[in-house]
Short mmCIF file of C-alpha atoms in Angstrom, two decimals:
data_model
loop_
_atom_site.label_atom_id
_atom_site.label_comp_id
_atom_site.label_asym_id
_atom_site.label_seq_id
_atom_site.Cartn_x
_atom_site.Cartn_y
_atom_site.Cartn_z
CA MET B 37 -3.86 22.86 -2.54
CA GLN B 38 -4.01 20.95 0.77
CA LEU B 39 -3.05 17.72 -1.01
CA ARG B 40 -0.01 19.38 -2.61
CA PHE B 41 1.00 20.80 0.75
CA GLN B 42 0.83 17.30 2.29
CA ILE B 43 3.04 15.96 -0.50
CA LEU B 44 5.62 18.63 0.33
CA VAL B 45 5.42 17.78 4.02
CA ALA B 46 6.00 14.11 3.22
CA ALA B 47 9.07 15.10 1.23
CA LEU B 48 10.35 17.22 4.12
CA ASN B 49 9.98 14.26 6.49
CA LEU B 50 12.24 12.23 4.21
CA CYS B 51 15.05 14.77 4.25
CA THR B 52 16.84 13.26 7.23
CA VAL B 53 17.07 9.80 5.68
CA ILE B 54 17.74 10.47 2.00
CA SER B 55 21.53 10.61 2.34
CA GLY B 56 21.73 7.06 3.64
CA TYR B 57 19.24 5.46 1.29
CA VAL B 58 20.40 2.58 -0.89
CA GLY B 59 20.45 3.74 -4.22
CA SER B 60 21.59 4.67 -7.63
CA GLN B 61 22.13 3.26 -11.03
CA LYS B 62 21.94 6.44 -13.04
CA THR B 63 23.08 10.01 -12.51
CA LEU B 64 21.38 13.14 -13.80
CA SER B 65 22.70 16.66 -14.05
CA LYS B 66 20.79 19.72 -13.00
CA SER B 67 22.39 23.11 -12.48
CA ASN B 68 25.84 21.45 -12.50
CA LYS B 69 24.82 19.15 -9.63
CA SER B 70 24.66 15.39 -9.91
CA LEU B 71 21.50 13.67 -8.72
CA GLU B 72 21.28 9.95 -8.01
CA LEU B 73 18.17 7.99 -8.96
CA PRO B 74 17.08 5.86 -5.99
CA VAL B 75 15.49 2.47 -5.75
CA GLY B 76 12.17 2.19 -3.94
CA VAL B 77 11.05 -0.51 -1.54
CA GLY B 78 7.38 -1.29 -0.96
CA PHE B 79 5.65 -3.70 1.42
CA ASP B 80 2.07 -4.97 1.29
CA LEU B 81 0.37 -6.12 4.49
CA THR B 82 -2.51 -8.16 3.13
CA ALA B 83 -4.57 -11.06 4.43
CA SER B 84 -2.66 -14.35 4.91
CA TYR B 85 0.73 -13.05 3.77
CA GLY B 86 2.97 -10.05 3.27
CA SER B 87 4.86 -9.18 0.10
CA ALA B 88 7.84 -6.98 -0.71
CA ALA B 89 8.85 -5.36 -3.98
CA VAL B 90 11.73 -3.25 -5.26
CA SER B 91 11.50 -0.60 -7.98
CA PHE B 92 14.82 0.00 -9.70
CA PRO B 93 16.08 3.19 -11.39
CA ASN B 94 15.79 1.63 -14.86
CA GLY B 95 12.02 1.30 -14.46
CA THR B 96 11.95 -2.38 -13.55
CA THR B 97 9.80 -3.28 -10.56
CA VAL B 98 9.78 -6.80 -9.16
CA THR B 99 8.24 -8.65 -6.25
CA VAL B 100 11.19 -10.10 -4.37
CA ALA B 101 9.50 -11.84 -1.43
CA ARG B 102 6.24 -13.20 -0.06
CA VAL B 103 6.09 -14.15 3.61
CA PRO B 104 3.28 -16.41 4.89
CA ALA B 105 1.46 -14.94 7.86
CA GLU B 106 1.33 -16.38 11.34
CA GLN B 107 -2.06 -16.81 12.98
CA ASP B 108 -1.52 -13.82 15.30
CA TYR B 109 -1.03 -11.54 12.28
CA ASN B 110 -4.19 -12.89 10.61
CA ASP B 111 -6.11 -12.36 13.85
CA VAL B 112 -4.92 -8.75 14.06
CA LEU B 113 -6.06 -7.95 10.52
CA GLN B 114 -9.45 -9.52 11.13
CA ARG B 115 -9.92 -7.61 14.37
CA LEU B 116 -8.86 -4.31 12.78
CA SER B 117 -11.47 -4.81 10.06
CA LEU B 118 -14.26 -4.48 12.64
CA ALA B 119 -15.97 -1.18 13.44
CA SER B 120 -16.05 -2.28 17.09
CA SER B 121 -12.23 -2.07 17.17
CA GLN B 122 -12.15 1.65 16.36
CA HIS B 123 -10.82 4.15 18.89
CA LEU B 124 -9.64 7.74 19.07
CA SER B 125 -6.41 8.44 17.23
CA PRO B 126 -4.51 11.43 15.82
CA PRO B 127 -5.27 13.68 14.06
CA TYR B 128 -7.99 14.67 16.51
CA ASN B 129 -11.06 16.68 15.60
CA ASN B 130 -10.90 18.75 18.78
CA VAL B 131 -9.07 19.20 22.08
CA GLY B 132 -11.57 17.00 23.88
CA GLU B 133 -10.64 13.99 21.77
CA SER B 134 -6.96 14.61 22.44
CA TRP B 135 -7.64 14.72 26.18
CA ASP B 136 -9.75 11.55 26.10
CA ASP B 137 -7.07 9.66 24.21
CA MET B 138 -4.27 10.72 26.54
CA PRO B 139 -4.23 7.54 28.72
CA ARG B 140 -3.87 5.33 25.65
CA GLN B 141 -1.11 7.53 24.27
CA TYR B 142 0.78 7.46 27.59
CA LEU B 143 0.59 3.67 27.60
CA ARG B 144 1.99 3.50 24.06
CA LYS B 145 4.85 5.82 25.02
CA ALA B 146 5.60 3.79 28.14
CA ARG B 147 5.80 0.56 26.15
CA LYS B 148 8.09 2.16 23.58
CA ALA B 149 10.31 3.60 26.32
CA VAL B 150 11.20 0.10 27.51
CA GLY B 151 11.76 -1.28 24.01
CA LEU B 152 8.34 -2.85 23.48
CA PRO B 153 6.12 -2.19 20.46
CA ALA B 154 3.52 0.51 21.09
CA SER B 155 0.79 -2.16 21.32
CA GLN B 156 0.40 -5.88 20.81
CA ASP B 157 -1.17 -5.27 17.41
CA VAL B 158 1.77 -3.09 16.41
CA GLY B 159 4.09 -5.87 17.53
CA HIS B 160 2.51 -8.41 15.15
CA LEU B 161 2.59 -5.93 12.26
CA ALA B 162 6.21 -5.10 13.05
CA LYS B 163 7.16 -8.78 13.01
CA MET B 164 5.78 -9.18 9.48
CA LEU B 165 7.52 -5.98 8.38
CA SER B 166 10.78 -7.20 9.89
CA ASN B 167 10.53 -10.48 7.98
CA LEU B 168 9.84 -8.63 4.75
CA ARG B 169 12.73 -6.27 5.38
CA ALA B 170 15.10 -9.21 5.92
CA ALA B 171 13.94 -10.79 2.66
CA VAL B 172 14.57 -7.56 0.75
CA GLU B 173 17.99 -7.03 2.32
CA GLU B 174 19.05 -10.49 1.18
CA LYS B 175 18.53 -9.23 -2.37
CA VAL B 176 19.64 -5.58 -2.34
CA GLY B 177 21.55 -5.00 0.89
CA PRO B 178 20.61 -2.72 3.82
CA ILE B 179 17.58 -0.45 3.55
CA ILE B 180 16.51 2.30 5.93
CA VAL B 181 13.31 3.65 4.35
CA ALA B 182 10.29 2.03 2.72
CA ALA B 183 6.61 2.44 1.93
CA VAL B 184 3.81 0.14 2.99
CA THR B 185 0.32 -0.48 1.66
CA THR B 186 -2.43 -2.30 3.51
CA MET B 187 -5.96 -3.56 3.19
CA HIS B 188 -8.60 -0.99 4.02
CA LEU B 189 -8.96 -1.79 7.71
CA ILE B 190 -11.30 0.59 9.49
CA ALA B 191 -9.46 0.30 12.84
CA LEU B 192 -5.90 0.52 11.49
CA TYR B 193 -4.45 3.98 12.06
CA ASP B 194 -1.48 5.83 10.66
CA GLU B 195 0.18 5.86 14.09
CA ASP B 196 0.16 2.05 14.12
CA LEU B 197 2.21 1.88 10.93
CA HIS B 198 4.54 4.65 12.10
CA ASP B 199 5.15 2.79 15.36
CA ALA B 200 5.64 -0.57 13.62
CA PHE B 201 8.29 0.95 11.34
CA GLU B 202 9.93 2.73 14.27
CA HIS B 203 10.08 -0.52 16.24
CA ILE B 204 12.14 -2.23 13.52
CA GLY B 205 14.29 0.82 12.77
CA LEU B 206 12.86 1.78 9.38
CA LYS B 207 11.71 5.19 8.19
CA TYR B 208 8.10 5.21 7.00
CA ILE B 209 7.16 7.01 3.77
CA THR B 210 3.64 8.46 3.95
CA PHE B 211 1.41 9.38 1.03
CA PRO B 212 -1.51 11.83 1.15
CA VAL B 213 -3.96 9.70 -0.81
CA GLY B 214 -7.36 10.71 0.54
CA ASP B 215 -8.95 13.14 2.96
CA VAL B 216 -6.80 15.62 4.86
CA GLY B 217 -5.07 13.82 7.70
CA HIS B 218 -5.30 10.41 6.06
CA ASN B 219 -1.90 9.07 5.02
CA ILE B 220 -2.40 5.30 4.81
CA LEU B 221 -1.70 3.95 1.35
CA TYR B 222 -4.57 1.54 0.77
CA GLU B 223 -4.14 -1.36 -1.61
CA THR B 224 -6.55 0.19 -4.11
CA SER B 225 -4.18 3.13 -4.68
CA ALA B 226 -1.05 0.99 -4.66
CA ALA B 227 -2.47 -1.59 -7.08
CA PHE B 228 -3.67 1.23 -9.37
CA ALA B 229 -0.05 2.38 -9.58
CA GLY B 230 1.26 -1.18 -9.85
CA TYR B 231 -0.97 -1.86 -12.84
CA GLY B 232 0.44 1.20 -14.58
CA HIS B 233 -2.25 3.78 -13.85
CA GLY B 234 -2.46 6.98 -11.87
CA LEU B 235 1.19 8.07 -12.11
CA CYS B 236 2.73 10.60 -14.47
CA SER B 237 4.62 9.37 -17.52
CA ASP B 238 7.88 11.21 -16.71
CA TYR B 239 8.74 12.02 -13.11
CA ILE B 240 12.45 12.64 -13.78
CA GLY B 241 12.48 15.42 -16.39
CA ASP B 242 10.05 17.84 -14.72
CA PRO B 243 8.66 16.84 -11.32
CA GLU B 244 6.32 19.84 -11.22
CA ALA B 245 4.81 18.89 -14.57
CA CYS B 246 4.50 15.34 -13.24
CA LYS B 247 2.48 16.49 -10.25
CA ASN B 248 0.28 18.68 -12.44
CA GLU B 249 -0.34 15.74 -14.78
CA GLN B 250 -1.45 13.60 -11.84
CA TRP B 251 -3.55 16.41 -10.40
CA ASN B 252 -5.46 16.79 -13.67
CA MET B 253 -6.12 13.11 -14.37
CA THR B 254 -9.72 12.09 -15.03
CA GLU B 255 -11.69 10.54 -12.20
CA GLN B 256 -12.96 7.01 -12.77
CA ALA B 257 -14.74 4.32 -10.83
CA VAL B 258 -12.69 1.21 -10.09
CA MET B 259 -13.54 -2.05 -8.39
CA ALA B 260 -10.75 -3.61 -6.34
CA VAL B 261 -11.00 -7.23 -5.23
CA VAL B 262 -8.59 -8.91 -2.81
CA TYR B 263 -8.87 -12.69 -2.60
CA THR B 264 -6.47 -14.67 -0.42
CA ASP B 265 -6.46 -17.82 1.68
CA THR B 266 -8.04 -16.03 4.63
CA ALA B 267 -10.14 -13.13 3.31
CA LEU B 268 -12.16 -11.53 0.55
CA SER B 269 -12.46 -7.76 0.21
CA VAL B 270 -14.28 -5.68 -2.37
CA SER B 271 -14.35 -1.93 -2.94
CA LEU B 272 -16.06 0.34 -5.45
CA SER B 273 -13.93 3.46 -5.33
CA VAL B 274 -13.46 6.70 -7.24
CA ILE B 275 -9.87 7.42 -8.12
CA ARG B 276 -8.15 10.22 -10.01
CA SER B 277 -4.54 9.27 -9.54
CA ALA B 278 -2.64 6.94 -7.24
CA TYR B 279 -2.52 9.91 -4.84
CA ALA B 280 -6.22 10.79 -5.03
CA LEU B 281 -8.51 8.01 -3.82
CA TRP B 282 -12.07 8.28 -2.53
CA GLU B 283 -12.93 5.05 -0.72
CA PRO B 284 -15.28 5.73 2.20
CA PRO B 285 -16.22 2.78 4.44
CA TYR B 286 -19.63 2.34 2.82
CA ARG B 287 -17.89 1.64 -0.52
CA TYR B 288 -15.69 -1.07 0.96
CA LEU B 289 -16.35 -4.44 2.57
CA SER B 290 -14.23 -7.31 3.81
CA ASP B 291 -15.05 -10.81 4.99
CA PHE B 292 -12.50 -12.94 6.82
CA ASP B 293 -14.83 -15.95 6.63
CA LEU B 294 -14.72 -16.09 2.81
CA GLY B 295 -11.04 -16.70 2.17
CA TYR B 296 -10.21 -19.55 -0.18
CA GLN B 297 -9.43 -21.93 2.66
CA ALA B 298 -13.02 -21.64 3.87
CA ASN B 299 -14.40 -23.40 0.77
CA LEU B 300 -13.54 -26.90 1.97
CA PRO B 301 -16.48 -27.75 4.29
CA SER B 302 -19.30 -26.95 1.85
CA THR B 303 -18.15 -25.95 -1.61
CA ALA B 304 -21.52 -25.10 -3.16
CA GLU B 305 -22.57 -23.03 -0.15
CA TYR B 306 -19.20 -21.28 -0.09
CA TRP B 307 -19.27 -20.22 -3.74
CA ALA B 308 -22.84 -19.00 -3.42
CA ALA B 309 -21.86 -16.81 -0.44
CA LEU B 310 -18.80 -15.52 -2.30
CA GLU B 311 -20.95 -14.58 -5.31
CA LEU B 312 -23.28 -12.57 -3.09
CA LYS B 313 -20.39 -10.76 -1.41
CA LEU B 314 -18.68 -9.91 -4.72
CA GLY B 315 -21.84 -8.25 -6.01
CA GLU B 316 -23.07 -6.73 -2.75
CA ILE B 317 -21.90 -3.14 -3.26
CA LEU B 318 -23.06 -3.06 -6.88
CA ILE B 319 -26.46 -4.54 -6.03
CA LYS B 320 -27.15 -2.28 -3.04
CA ASN B 321 -26.07 0.86 -4.90
CA PRO B 322 -27.46 0.70 -8.45
CA ASN B 323 -26.96 4.44 -8.94
CA TYR B 324 -23.22 4.31 -8.32
CA GLU B 325 -21.10 4.73 -11.42
CA ARG B 326 -20.12 1.28 -12.69
CA PRO B 327 -16.37 0.53 -12.65
CA SER B 328 -14.33 0.92 -15.82
CA ILE B 329 -11.58 -1.26 -14.35
CA VAL B 330 -11.58 -4.24 -12.00
CA MET B 331 -8.25 -4.76 -10.22
CA LEU B 332 -7.47 -8.14 -8.69
CA MET B 333 -5.07 -8.66 -5.80
CA GLY B 334 -4.12 -11.66 -3.71
CA ASN B 335 -2.74 -15.16 -4.03
CA ARG B 336 -6.04 -16.84 -5.00
CA THR B 337 -7.33 -14.61 -7.80
CA GLU B 338 -6.28 -17.09 -10.50
CA GLU B 339 -8.52 -19.84 -9.16
CA SER B 340 -10.74 -20.81 -12.08
CA LYS B 341 -13.93 -21.04 -10.02
CA PHE B 342 -13.34 -17.62 -8.52
CA ARG B 343 -12.85 -16.06 -11.96
CA GLU B 344 -16.00 -17.78 -13.20
CA ILE B 345 -18.02 -16.36 -10.30
CA LEU B 346 -16.51 -12.89 -10.71
CA ASN B 347 -17.31 -12.79 -14.43
CA LYS B 348 -20.86 -13.92 -13.68
CA VAL B 349 -21.31 -11.07 -11.19
CA LEU B 350 -19.93 -8.46 -13.59
CA ILE B 351 -22.14 -9.62 -16.46
CA LYS B 352 -25.22 -9.50 -14.21
CA GLN B 353 -24.52 -6.01 -12.89
CA MET B 354 -23.10 -4.25 -15.92
CA GLN B 355 -24.19 -3.79 -19.51
CA GLU B 356 -20.59 -3.86 -20.66
CA PRO B 357 -18.07 -5.86 -18.60
CA PRO B 358 -15.07 -3.76 -17.51
CA LYS B 359 -11.43 -4.53 -18.12
CA VAL B 360 -10.07 -6.95 -15.52
CA LEU B 361 -6.44 -6.46 -14.44
CA SER B 362 -4.87 -9.52 -12.87
CA LYS B 363 -1.27 -9.97 -14.04
CA GLY B 364 1.02 -10.33 -11.03
CA ALA B 365 -1.92 -9.96 -8.63
CA ARG B 366 -0.05 -11.59 -5.74
CA GLY B 367 2.46 -8.77 -5.44
CA ILE B 368 0.99 -5.94 -7.49
CA ALA B 369 0.14 -3.71 -4.49
CA ALA B 370 3.69 -4.00 -3.13
CA GLU B 371 5.06 -3.16 -6.58
CA GLY B 372 2.90 -0.05 -6.78
CA ALA B 373 4.05 1.02 -3.31
CA ALA B 374 7.69 0.49 -4.35
CA GLU B 375 7.27 2.65 -7.46
CA MET B 376 5.61 5.40 -5.46
CA ALA B 377 8.35 5.21 -2.82
CA LYS B 378 11.04 5.59 -5.48
CA ARG B 379 9.37 8.71 -6.84
CA GLU B 380 8.84 10.31 -3.45
CA ILE B 381 12.51 9.85 -2.60
CA PHE B 382 13.57 11.27 -5.95
CA PHE B 383 11.40 14.36 -5.46
CA ALA B 384 12.85 14.87 -1.98
CA LYS B 385 16.44 14.52 -3.22
CA ARG B 386 15.82 16.95 -6.05
CA ASN B 387 13.82 19.61 -4.28
CA LEU B 388 15.36 19.78 -0.82
CA SER B 389 18.83 21.25 -1.06
CA SER B 390 19.33 20.77 2.68
CA CYS B 391 19.41 16.99 2.24
CA SER B 392 22.99 15.77 2.30
CA LYS B 393 24.22 13.50 -0.47
CA ALA B 394 24.77 9.80 -0.12
CA THR B 395 28.35 8.66 -0.06
CA LYS B 396 29.74 6.83 -3.07
CA ASP B 397 29.80 3.49 -1.23
CA GLU B 398 26.23 3.91 0.02
CA VAL B 399 25.08 4.53 -3.54
CA GLU B 400 27.17 2.10 -5.56
CA LEU B 401 27.74 -1.00 -3.43
CA PRO B 402 24.08 -2.03 -2.99
CA MET B 403 23.45 -1.70 -6.73
CA LYS B 404 26.52 -3.82 -7.51
CA ARG B 405 24.99 -6.50 -5.32
CA VAL B 406 21.63 -6.13 -7.07
CA ASN B 407 23.23 -6.47 -10.52
CA SER B 408 25.15 -9.55 -9.40
CA LEU B 409 21.98 -11.21 -8.10
CA ARG B 410 20.10 -10.35 -11.27
CA GLU B 411 22.83 -11.90 -13.39
CA GLN B 412 22.46 -15.05 -11.29
CA LYS B 413 18.69 -14.88 -11.91
CA GLN B 414 17.98 -14.72 -8.17
CA ILE B 415 15.70 -11.70 -8.60
#
């Protein structure tokens, strides 16, 4: 019940931006009212690069951009992966926490009041988001709302993403995907959706039936592996739908010293360390349910040696190797976020009668540009 309430709250937060969203290729009728189908935009903030995807009304979802990361961005992600970087952040557990965090909050507000990002870390995240936004707008025209997925970084908080979006003038779509109060869309959930799992089959005909279908999906164990130039991360999570993920910190690990670029000094030593890290959660927790699916993400997952090592680990730890999903691994999390964004916007447009309609130009002109670019094979 709490999860459904959070979904409704997320829809309510979108109400003020729906009318200006770029959008429609199809029109539905319901109770003699036309309803435009939106496009969805999703970003993925992963190690060593960011990616952007667009989900179109006809069901096509494509990665439209990948932006290499600057060193400052990589440093931020590595620092936010450390338990030592954690601090108090909303939602607070009690009044005392709120009081203790007040100086930090006042500093964030003061920086924002003079046009600065809320923190230096937020500034680096915002710069990547701004670059991704520009890349998307080259393809589909102006956007004002998007979703973002990220690595599971223990010291990254929802307020950081809100502030990064606010700094670049974008509205931030949140998803209740875990415990109450947790709205960050982790890459495990987004990739699950991107690979075609965890979302209802028909969100247009009956949104309520769609939500019930997702609510009643069967839980399963999944292993998510991110492998990029600068990092390796592994999780062994329990997931019911793209909106229902259980991924506590002890089921997740990341290592920013085991990215692909680190294999150059001592190849044999590197691959041995990577093998140990890939199997660490499975080895230390033999009673955990073994994964039925392994999802790969990142720009280095097709490296033959990596796949050889991964298969070796799975064969050692499991009687029957699981299905490995890897098609489009570089942008799959962004594509899942884009599909989820499209659906959230559609639900908001359909259910909230107080949301004003987009003008004809706002709806039609961006899609004309999209169709033109697609005909030219630019997307």
